[in-house]
């Protein structure tokens, strides 16, 4: 159901140069509301327990605790409960009581009249039907907040059963909610409503969603180093082995290199400091030999050392063990030990040079593949733009803009920051004009439109501009959609003005001049209906263009046909 209000905003041309378990049934809840109002002696807890257990008898009803209009006369008040007489009973001494009140008094306090202390027994009581009829004919007000209905007391129960202002406790959060809105509250507004995670399908209550989002193993998160989108469970493995920007130590850190760098810079570091790494390794092995200690296996020193290097180092350690094990080496090998060590160091030097050449070849291959990847990405980007253009041409003048993450825009607006969003382009047909929408959230200190949503339409350069008549003419319907069941959308209709720059043929990608409403909708109205759902605002634009009888290329400017709607221009 559309809601039209031509006074809500003013049409004007605008220029923008900025950057681009069990529950009670509805009937039972209504009866609970009714009984709690008409029977003050019976609490809601008593009623609810009586519905679940037939063993507990309900408390006897006292008088009517309702608001009478005009106020209740004293002759209709029960002297015991001080409320309007319910099932009026008269005594031989001429006093009136509620039936339950006087019977309970006789049983509990003795067989005496509570007013004059005359002797009184239950068999002396008789119903006062005249008073009962008069009391039921008195006018009362509905006790529900917000309801202004009045009716005779005898009709109050029927009214409460269908009163739109009756409130009941939400079975999930215990918040008091109007009966007519209970189902919507339970499924849309209740903070304790059950929801499920779209990533891991786990179930939880709505108010715990933020805690779950911080712990969900399948939630999408960004790497703190390279900002790649990953699943949370993959993050640790990604940072340890794959992330090109994660900080890591040099492969030769075991031999003395103290440098740390991003993973993608490791190859360049190894290439530039090859000689330094060889000196570190030579000094490391020389120190092991001179100290006469048995080095740890190079397998435990890190992944940087090749198997050939490990074999050479193992040979060195075999002949440089503790003195107690020196008998395992030939006594003749002692004089030649330095010569053998130098030979092994030369061999390791040659292997490092070979690895350096292989590393250079891998770097060249990587650069070539990076070039190919960049070209593929460029082509994919072109194809995506082509697909978007084709999709825009199929809109046929009806475009729905889904503005997601709207709460972040509202926070920026409250902080006084400018909020400007442009929609994707769309066509009025094929062939047709290309348009887009621009939304402003006006700041609280804006001079004449503070805290308003401003909405404008811009013309854009399109694929069919040479076939169309200019300036653009037609009718534009703008609406912010109510996503609730009632569908009371906020809609405005405007006619184009051919003399404005906003509707001339654009000379750049997007015409800097726009046309629309500076005060389209006040931000306070967003909370009055379901304009925002799942943190998304839906804006609908329907464009009905008017053409000449035939298309022509860059023809003369046509004059607007028919009566031009009067609009205010600030």
XYZ file of C-alpha atoms in Angstrom:
570
model
C 0.000 0.000 0.000
C 1.626 3.204 -1.140
C 1.691 6.299 0.975
C 1.591 9.577 -1.001
C 2.353 12.933 0.494
C 3.290 15.692 -1.911
C 4.247 18.047 0.911
C 6.939 15.764 2.308
C 9.761 17.081 0.109
C 10.505 19.733 -2.449
C 11.652 18.954 -5.992
C 14.736 20.749 -7.116
C 17.774 20.462 -9.330
C 20.907 19.658 -7.415
C 24.571 19.683 -8.323
C 27.075 17.282 -6.841
C 30.724 17.175 -7.772
C 31.992 14.766 -5.126
C 33.742 11.445 -5.514
C 31.828 8.536 -6.776
C 8.302 -25.570 24.818
C 4.772 -24.484 25.231
C 3.072 -21.221 24.432
C -0.380 -19.884 25.312
C -2.693 -19.564 22.332
C -3.971 -16.153 21.245
C -7.356 -16.923 22.800
C -5.784 -17.936 26.111
C -3.649 -14.800 26.126
C -6.734 -12.682 25.505
C -8.536 -14.396 28.373
C -5.505 -13.826 30.587
C -5.627 -10.115 29.779
C -9.363 -9.962 30.421
C -9.328 -11.869 33.689
C -6.406 -9.889 35.086
C -8.320 -6.675 34.443
C -11.690 -7.773 35.732
C -10.414 -9.883 38.633
C -7.679 -8.167 40.655
C -7.568 -10.997 43.154
C -6.314 -13.316 40.466
C -2.743 -12.609 39.390
C -1.365 -13.537 35.919
C 0.793 -16.187 37.513
C -2.274 -17.786 39.054
C -4.058 -17.840 35.740
C -1.105 -19.313 33.863
C -0.594 -22.012 36.437
C -4.289 -22.885 36.323
C -4.071 -23.413 32.558
C -1.269 -25.891 33.021
C -2.662 -27.727 36.060
C -6.278 -28.573 36.798
C -5.422 -29.441 40.410
C -5.139 -25.775 41.540
C -8.510 -24.066 41.908
C -8.753 -20.409 40.789
C -9.117 -17.721 43.445
C -12.702 -16.421 43.957
C -13.539 -13.310 41.992
C -13.959 -9.992 43.808
C -15.610 -6.851 42.441
C -15.077 -5.188 39.067
C -11.813 -3.201 39.123
C -12.452 -0.987 36.079
C -12.763 2.752 35.394
C -16.364 3.927 35.277
C -17.430 6.990 33.320
C -19.060 8.752 35.136
C -17.408 7.535 38.365
C -19.083 4.734 40.287
C -21.631 5.740 42.929
C -20.934 4.594 46.472
C -24.171 2.581 46.627
C -22.699 0.200 44.019
C -19.439 -0.368 45.921
C -18.795 -3.539 47.907
C -17.883 -2.592 51.531
C -15.386 -5.453 51.624
C -13.307 -5.137 48.385
C -14.291 -1.471 47.739
C -14.919 -2.244 44.054
C -18.041 -2.420 41.923
C -20.397 -5.165 43.030
C -19.974 -8.450 41.173
C -23.016 -10.765 41.459
C -24.628 -8.406 44.000
C -25.967 -10.059 47.156
C -28.273 -8.370 49.722
C -28.533 -9.179 53.402
C -31.644 -9.022 55.612
C -30.118 -5.945 57.234
C -30.194 -4.156 53.845
C -26.487 -4.151 52.886
C -25.046 -5.160 49.497
C -21.889 -7.207 48.936
C -20.161 -9.165 46.173
C -21.292 -12.753 46.383
C -17.777 -14.161 46.837
C -16.750 -11.411 49.260
C -19.606 -11.904 51.757
C -19.460 -15.701 51.600
C -15.727 -15.645 52.300
C -16.259 -13.142 55.146
C -18.903 -15.330 56.808
C -16.656 -18.410 56.546
C -13.469 -16.677 57.736
C -14.603 -14.134 60.364
C -17.816 -15.581 61.672
C -21.519 -15.290 60.914
C -21.752 -11.529 61.249
C -22.511 -8.693 58.842
C -19.220 -6.800 58.228
C -21.063 -3.444 58.288
C -23.356 -3.512 61.358
C -22.175 -6.755 63.017
C -25.695 -8.232 62.903
C -25.918 -12.020 63.009
C -25.850 -13.364 59.451
C -25.671 -16.811 57.861
C -25.247 -17.858 54.226
C -28.803 -19.140 53.893
C -30.090 -15.616 54.685
C -28.349 -14.118 51.628
C -30.364 -13.462 48.486
C -29.292 -12.114 45.034
C -29.990 -8.466 44.236
C -30.750 -8.791 40.505
C -31.889 -5.191 40.227
C -28.507 -3.866 41.390
C -26.732 -6.413 39.181
C -28.577 -5.168 36.064
C -27.882 -1.544 36.920
C -24.168 -2.164 37.452
C -23.817 -4.088 34.170
C -25.493 -1.147 32.407
C -22.928 1.381 33.673
C -20.442 2.839 31.173
C -16.758 1.883 31.569
C -13.542 2.714 29.757
C -11.330 0.093 28.130
C -8.386 -0.498 30.519
C -5.883 -1.031 27.669
C -3.429 1.835 27.241
C -4.123 3.747 24.032
C -7.721 2.560 23.612
C -10.377 5.270 24.012
C -13.406 2.989 23.613
C -16.330 3.153 26.073
C -19.010 0.542 26.513
C -21.446 -0.931 29.025
C -19.810 -3.158 31.627
C -21.662 -6.191 30.274
C -19.853 -5.744 26.905
C -16.360 -5.235 28.336
C -15.298 -8.886 28.155
C -16.244 -9.163 24.470
C -14.374 -5.942 23.738
C -11.197 -7.096 25.538
C -11.175 -10.319 23.528
C -10.701 -8.341 20.299
C -9.194 -5.023 21.437
C -6.275 -4.029 19.205
C -4.554 -2.381 22.186
C -4.547 -5.472 24.418
C -1.032 -6.414 25.554
C 0.395 -9.800 26.418
C 3.887 -10.871 27.529
C 6.110 -12.177 24.757
C 6.781 -15.864 25.540
C 10.431 -15.410 24.448
C 11.556 -12.143 26.092
C 8.588 -11.425 28.437
C 8.281 -7.909 27.004
C 4.742 -6.527 26.979
C 3.518 -6.444 23.362
C 0.200 -5.624 21.744
C -1.658 -8.790 20.890
C -2.095 -7.746 17.270
C 1.691 -7.319 16.876
C 2.752 -10.412 18.828
C 3.585 -12.608 15.830
C 5.557 -9.854 14.108
C 7.402 -9.120 17.357
C 8.299 -12.790 17.863
C 9.744 -13.142 14.357
C 11.169 -9.667 13.617
C 11.758 -7.545 16.734
C 12.233 -9.865 19.728
C 15.829 -9.869 20.992
C 15.355 -13.468 22.142
C 13.971 -14.796 18.865
C 15.755 -17.893 17.528
C 17.990 -17.349 14.510
C 20.555 -19.467 12.701
C 24.002 -18.590 11.414
C 24.123 -18.449 7.589
C 27.696 -19.776 7.651
C 27.671 -22.686 10.129
C 23.859 -23.155 10.533
C 24.207 -23.032 14.339
C 21.117 -21.861 16.246
C 21.174 -19.124 18.888
C 19.063 -16.190 20.076
C 19.277 -12.899 18.214
C 20.893 -10.901 21.023
C 23.867 -13.305 21.001
C 24.584 -12.871 17.292
C 27.615 -10.591 17.791
C 29.239 -13.057 20.169
C 28.646 -15.864 17.686
C 30.033 -13.816 14.786
C 33.265 -13.360 16.741
C 33.582 -17.126 17.291
C 31.960 -18.751 14.232
C 34.604 -21.030 12.637
C 33.056 -20.614 9.176
C 32.601 -16.837 9.273
C 34.311 -14.753 6.603
C 37.222 -12.745 8.001
C 39.997 -10.663 6.482
C 43.661 -11.488 6.913
C 45.261 -8.756 9.036
C 48.263 -8.664 6.695
C 46.991 -9.100 3.100
C 43.230 -8.458 3.698
C 42.273 -11.618 1.826
C 38.788 -12.942 2.585
C 39.070 -16.290 4.346
C 37.129 -18.615 6.618
C 38.191 -18.158 10.245
C 39.363 -21.801 10.489
C 41.759 -21.208 7.573
C 43.372 -18.109 9.040
C 46.102 -19.771 11.117
C 47.243 -22.016 8.276
C 47.133 -19.102 5.840
C 49.371 -16.892 8.009
C 51.816 -19.741 8.706
C 52.311 -20.916 5.117
C 50.628 -18.825 2.407
C 50.166 -15.151 3.288
C 52.557 -13.118 1.098
C 52.620 -10.208 3.585
C 52.923 -12.128 6.848
C 56.181 -11.302 8.692
C 58.636 -14.227 8.784
C 62.258 -14.801 9.722
C 64.992 -15.412 7.168
C 65.587 -19.077 6.266
C 69.167 -18.641 7.472
C 68.160 -17.318 10.905
C 69.586 -20.513 12.454
C 73.043 -19.588 11.167
C 72.899 -15.999 12.430
C 70.781 -13.872 10.044
C 68.535 -11.606 12.145
C 66.436 -10.116 9.344
C 62.617 -10.342 9.337
C 60.511 -9.456 6.291
C 57.201 -10.099 4.562
C 57.005 -13.528 2.936
C 56.899 -12.166 -0.612
C 60.188 -10.307 0.029
C 62.034 -13.438 1.174
C 63.248 -14.432 -2.301
C 64.690 -10.966 -2.924
C 66.399 -10.977 0.489
C 68.001 -14.378 -0.135
C 69.148 -13.218 -3.575
C 70.689 -9.978 -2.321
C 72.435 -11.460 0.712
C 73.704 -14.793 -0.641
C 77.351 -14.089 0.194
C 76.455 -12.957 3.703
C 74.459 -16.160 4.275
C 77.445 -18.246 3.089
C 79.704 -16.487 5.589
C 77.177 -17.165 8.348
C 77.130 -20.870 7.476
C 80.926 -21.076 7.244
C 81.395 -19.394 10.603
C 78.741 -21.650 12.122
C 80.446 -24.835 10.911
C 83.914 -23.550 11.775
C 82.761 -22.759 15.295
C 81.385 -26.280 15.688
C 84.701 -27.770 14.576
C 86.959 -25.563 16.711
C 84.877 -26.046 19.850
C 84.961 -29.787 19.452
C 81.190 -30.066 20.055
C 78.684 -32.291 18.332
C 76.189 -30.078 16.456
C 72.520 -30.819 16.394
C 71.205 -32.439 13.259
C 70.613 -29.789 10.647
C 67.157 -31.202 10.208
C 66.371 -29.492 13.522
C 67.940 -26.196 12.463
C 65.145 -25.181 10.149
C 63.821 -25.783 6.632
C 66.383 -23.514 4.979
C 69.156 -26.055 4.619
C 69.164 -28.513 1.718
C 69.716 -32.237 2.128
C 73.120 -31.933 0.526
C 74.103 -29.259 3.062
C 72.862 -31.472 5.834
C 74.991 -34.374 4.614
C 78.094 -32.227 4.500
C 77.469 -30.832 7.951
C 76.868 -34.337 9.283
C 80.258 -35.443 7.926
C 81.891 -32.522 9.687
C 80.187 -33.354 12.961
C 81.226 -36.996 12.732
C 84.875 -36.032 12.916
C 84.445 -33.135 15.330
C 82.679 -35.019 18.129
C 83.601 -35.095 21.802
C 87.089 -36.116 22.727
C 85.865 -39.273 24.393
C 84.670 -40.468 20.976
C 87.757 -39.435 19.054
C 88.844 -43.067 18.795
C 86.164 -43.558 16.127
C 88.249 -41.461 13.710
C 91.532 -42.688 12.426
C 94.561 -41.338 14.232
C 96.012 -40.462 10.828
C 93.063 -38.167 10.074
C 93.974 -35.543 12.671
C 96.633 -33.735 10.549
C 94.323 -33.597 7.491
C 91.166 -32.491 9.346
C 91.434 -28.751 8.478
C 91.998 -29.597 4.805
C 88.892 -31.817 4.673
C 86.785 -29.143 6.365
C 87.893 -26.494 3.880
C 87.047 -28.882 1.028
C 83.554 -29.385 2.409
C 83.111 -25.614 2.828
C 84.076 -25.097 -0.825
C 81.539 -27.724 -1.871
C 78.831 -26.003 0.170
C 79.819 -22.655 -1.391
C 79.343 -24.152 -4.847
C 75.941 -25.536 -3.905
C 74.820 -22.131 -2.624
C 75.851 -20.518 -5.908
C 73.852 -23.160 -7.788
C 70.833 -22.512 -5.580
C 71.260 -18.787 -6.222
C 70.984 -19.375 -9.995
C 67.912 -21.556 -9.515
C 66.362 -18.868 -7.331
C 66.911 -16.223 -10.004
C 65.209 -18.459 -12.588
C 62.233 -18.934 -10.264
C 61.981 -15.170 -9.735
C 61.899 -14.562 -13.503
C 59.223 -17.266 -13.880
C 57.214 -15.687 -11.078
C 57.371 -12.237 -12.713
C 56.221 -13.722 -16.041
C 53.314 -15.498 -14.375
C 52.418 -12.294 -12.487
C 52.189 -10.474 -15.833
C 49.927 -13.170 -17.258
C 47.773 -13.045 -14.107
C 47.427 -9.264 -14.360
C 46.286 -9.584 -17.976
C 43.727 -12.252 -17.019
C 42.404 -10.033 -14.227
C 42.081 -7.121 -16.636
C 40.057 -9.257 -19.046
C 37.850 -10.559 -16.214
C 37.226 -6.979 -15.101
C 36.197 -6.010 -18.645
C 33.844 -8.994 -18.830
C 32.296 -8.069 -15.464
C 31.678 -4.515 -16.676
C 30.084 -5.885 -19.855
C 27.801 -8.177 -17.832
C 26.785 -5.285 -15.554
C 25.977 -3.140 -18.594
C 23.837 -5.913 -20.111
C 22.012 -6.442 -16.792
C 21.340 -2.715 -16.537
C 19.766 -2.748 -20.008
C 17.282 -5.431 -18.912
C 15.764 -3.375 -16.059
C 13.152 -1.777 -18.391
C 12.922 1.348 -16.272
C 12.259 -0.357 -12.905
C 15.285 -0.437 -10.621
C 15.511 -1.510 -6.957
C 18.596 -0.292 -5.127
C 19.614 -2.424 -2.144
C 21.616 -0.167 0.172
C 23.273 -2.644 2.562
C 25.055 -1.801 5.814
C 22.745 1.148 6.384
C 23.450 1.329 10.138
C 27.057 2.347 9.389
C 25.763 5.242 7.254
C 23.474 6.321 10.100
C 26.383 6.339 12.551
C 28.424 8.504 10.183
C 25.472 10.881 9.774
C 25.040 11.189 13.545
C 28.740 12.031 13.829
C 28.265 14.902 11.356
C 30.192 13.191 8.526
C 28.935 13.563 4.921
C 27.160 10.438 3.629
C 26.768 10.268 -0.167
C 25.999 7.058 -2.081
C 25.485 6.492 -5.826
C 23.571 3.521 -7.183
C 24.655 1.393 -10.156
C 23.401 2.646 -13.517
C 20.215 1.293 -15.089
C 18.384 1.780 -18.383
C 14.796 2.784 -19.046
C 14.631 0.189 -21.806
C 16.492 -1.237 -24.779
C 17.159 1.177 -26.322
C 16.705 3.649 -23.467
C 18.220 6.307 -21.281
C 20.808 5.410 -18.669
C 20.182 6.803 -15.151
C 21.425 6.394 -11.611
C 20.300 7.475 -8.113
C 22.148 9.551 -5.534
C 21.319 9.426 -1.811
C 22.390 11.961 0.824
C 21.976 11.602 4.589
C 21.877 15.237 5.661
C 23.858 15.997 8.821
C 22.167 17.262 12.019
C 23.565 20.763 11.432
C 22.471 21.110 7.798
C 20.849 24.574 7.439
C 17.421 23.713 5.951
C 17.266 19.949 5.654
C 18.902 18.544 8.774
C 18.346 14.817 9.413
C 16.578 14.291 6.077
C 17.181 11.697 3.369
C 17.788 13.510 0.057
C 17.200 11.539 -3.155
C 18.175 12.621 -6.689
C 18.224 11.188 -10.218
C 21.205 11.682 -12.586
C 21.459 10.994 -16.327
C 24.499 8.975 -17.457
C 26.244 8.313 -20.746
C 24.662 5.176 -22.199
C 24.976 2.885 -25.192
C 21.923 4.335 -26.975
C 22.381 8.081 -26.459
C 22.735 8.716 -30.203
C 19.361 7.073 -30.897
C 17.388 9.031 -28.311
C 15.751 12.445 -28.178
C 17.216 14.948 -25.748
C 16.543 16.381 -23.254
C 15.153 13.399 -21.392
C 11.390 13.641 -20.738
C 9.118 11.448 -18.659
C 7.712 10.572 -15.253
C 9.863 9.339 -12.368
C 8.468 7.577 -9.299
C 10.784 7.338 -6.306
C 9.950 5.207 -3.272
C 11.579 3.967 -0.094
C 10.018 0.545 0.400
C 8.315 -0.625 3.596
C 9.609 -4.180 4.040
C 6.948 -5.104 6.586
C 3.732 -7.030 5.868
C 1.679 -3.833 5.503
C 3.865 -2.521 2.654
C 3.129 1.176 3.278
C 5.849 2.563 1.005
C 6.872 6.223 1.030
C 6.513 7.349 -2.594
C 6.906 10.596 -4.528
C 6.181 11.232 -8.224
C 7.906 13.927 -10.297
C 7.831 15.098 -13.894
C 11.035 15.990 -15.705
C 11.806 19.592 -16.687
C 13.418 19.738 -20.153
C 14.898 23.194 -19.536
C 17.080 21.980 -16.655
C 20.683 20.922 -17.116
C 19.949 17.723 -15.192
C 18.034 16.249 -18.173
C 20.351 17.314 -21.002
C 22.540 14.822 -22.833
C 25.509 14.104 -20.511
C 28.960 15.063 -21.757
C 30.795 13.055 -19.085
C 30.147 9.626 -17.604
C 27.590 10.999 -15.116
C 25.804 14.310 -15.342
C 26.941 16.380 -12.320
C 23.466 17.939 -12.114
C 20.744 15.878 -10.463
C 17.007 16.377 -9.957
C 14.961 15.188 -6.990
C 13.976 15.819 -3.389
C 16.188 17.484 -0.803
C 13.734 16.527 1.984
C 12.461 13.180 0.699
C 12.032 11.474 4.091
C 12.987 12.393 7.666
C 15.289 9.907 9.369
C 12.908 9.619 12.344
C 10.291 8.076 10.047
C 12.563 5.110 9.342
C 11.754 3.640 12.760
C 7.989 4.122 12.387
C 7.733 1.384 9.760
C 9.869 -1.532 8.593
C 11.883 0.567 6.127
C 15.111 -1.099 7.313
C 15.323 -4.890 7.456
C 18.500 -6.945 7.848
C 20.397 -3.622 7.900
C 19.264 -2.964 4.287
C 17.305 -0.019 2.864
C 15.379 -0.637 -0.391
C 14.890 2.261 -2.814
C 12.715 1.784 -5.898
C 12.832 3.953 -9.001
C 10.330 3.561 -11.837
C 10.930 5.657 -14.955
C 8.392 6.100 -17.754
C 10.051 8.053 -20.593
C 8.233 9.974 -23.355
C 9.662 9.764 -26.871
C 9.045 11.450 -30.195
C 7.370 9.369 -32.867
C 10.741 8.231 -34.246
C 14.245 7.904 -32.891
C 16.896 10.132 -34.419
C 20.516 10.941 -33.751
C 21.354 14.127 -31.878
C 18.181 15.820 -33.015
C 17.054 19.248 -31.885
C 15.804 19.669 -28.350
C 12.109 18.797 -28.122
C 9.627 20.773 -26.094
C 7.772 19.070 -23.225
C 4.328 17.808 -24.162
C 1.150 18.363 -22.239
C 0.634 20.219 -19.031
C 3.810 20.368 -16.926
C 3.294 19.469 -13.284
C 3.965 22.310 -10.929
C 6.865 21.637 -8.609
C 8.654 23.807 -6.136
C 12.275 24.584 -6.777
C 14.449 25.840 -3.965
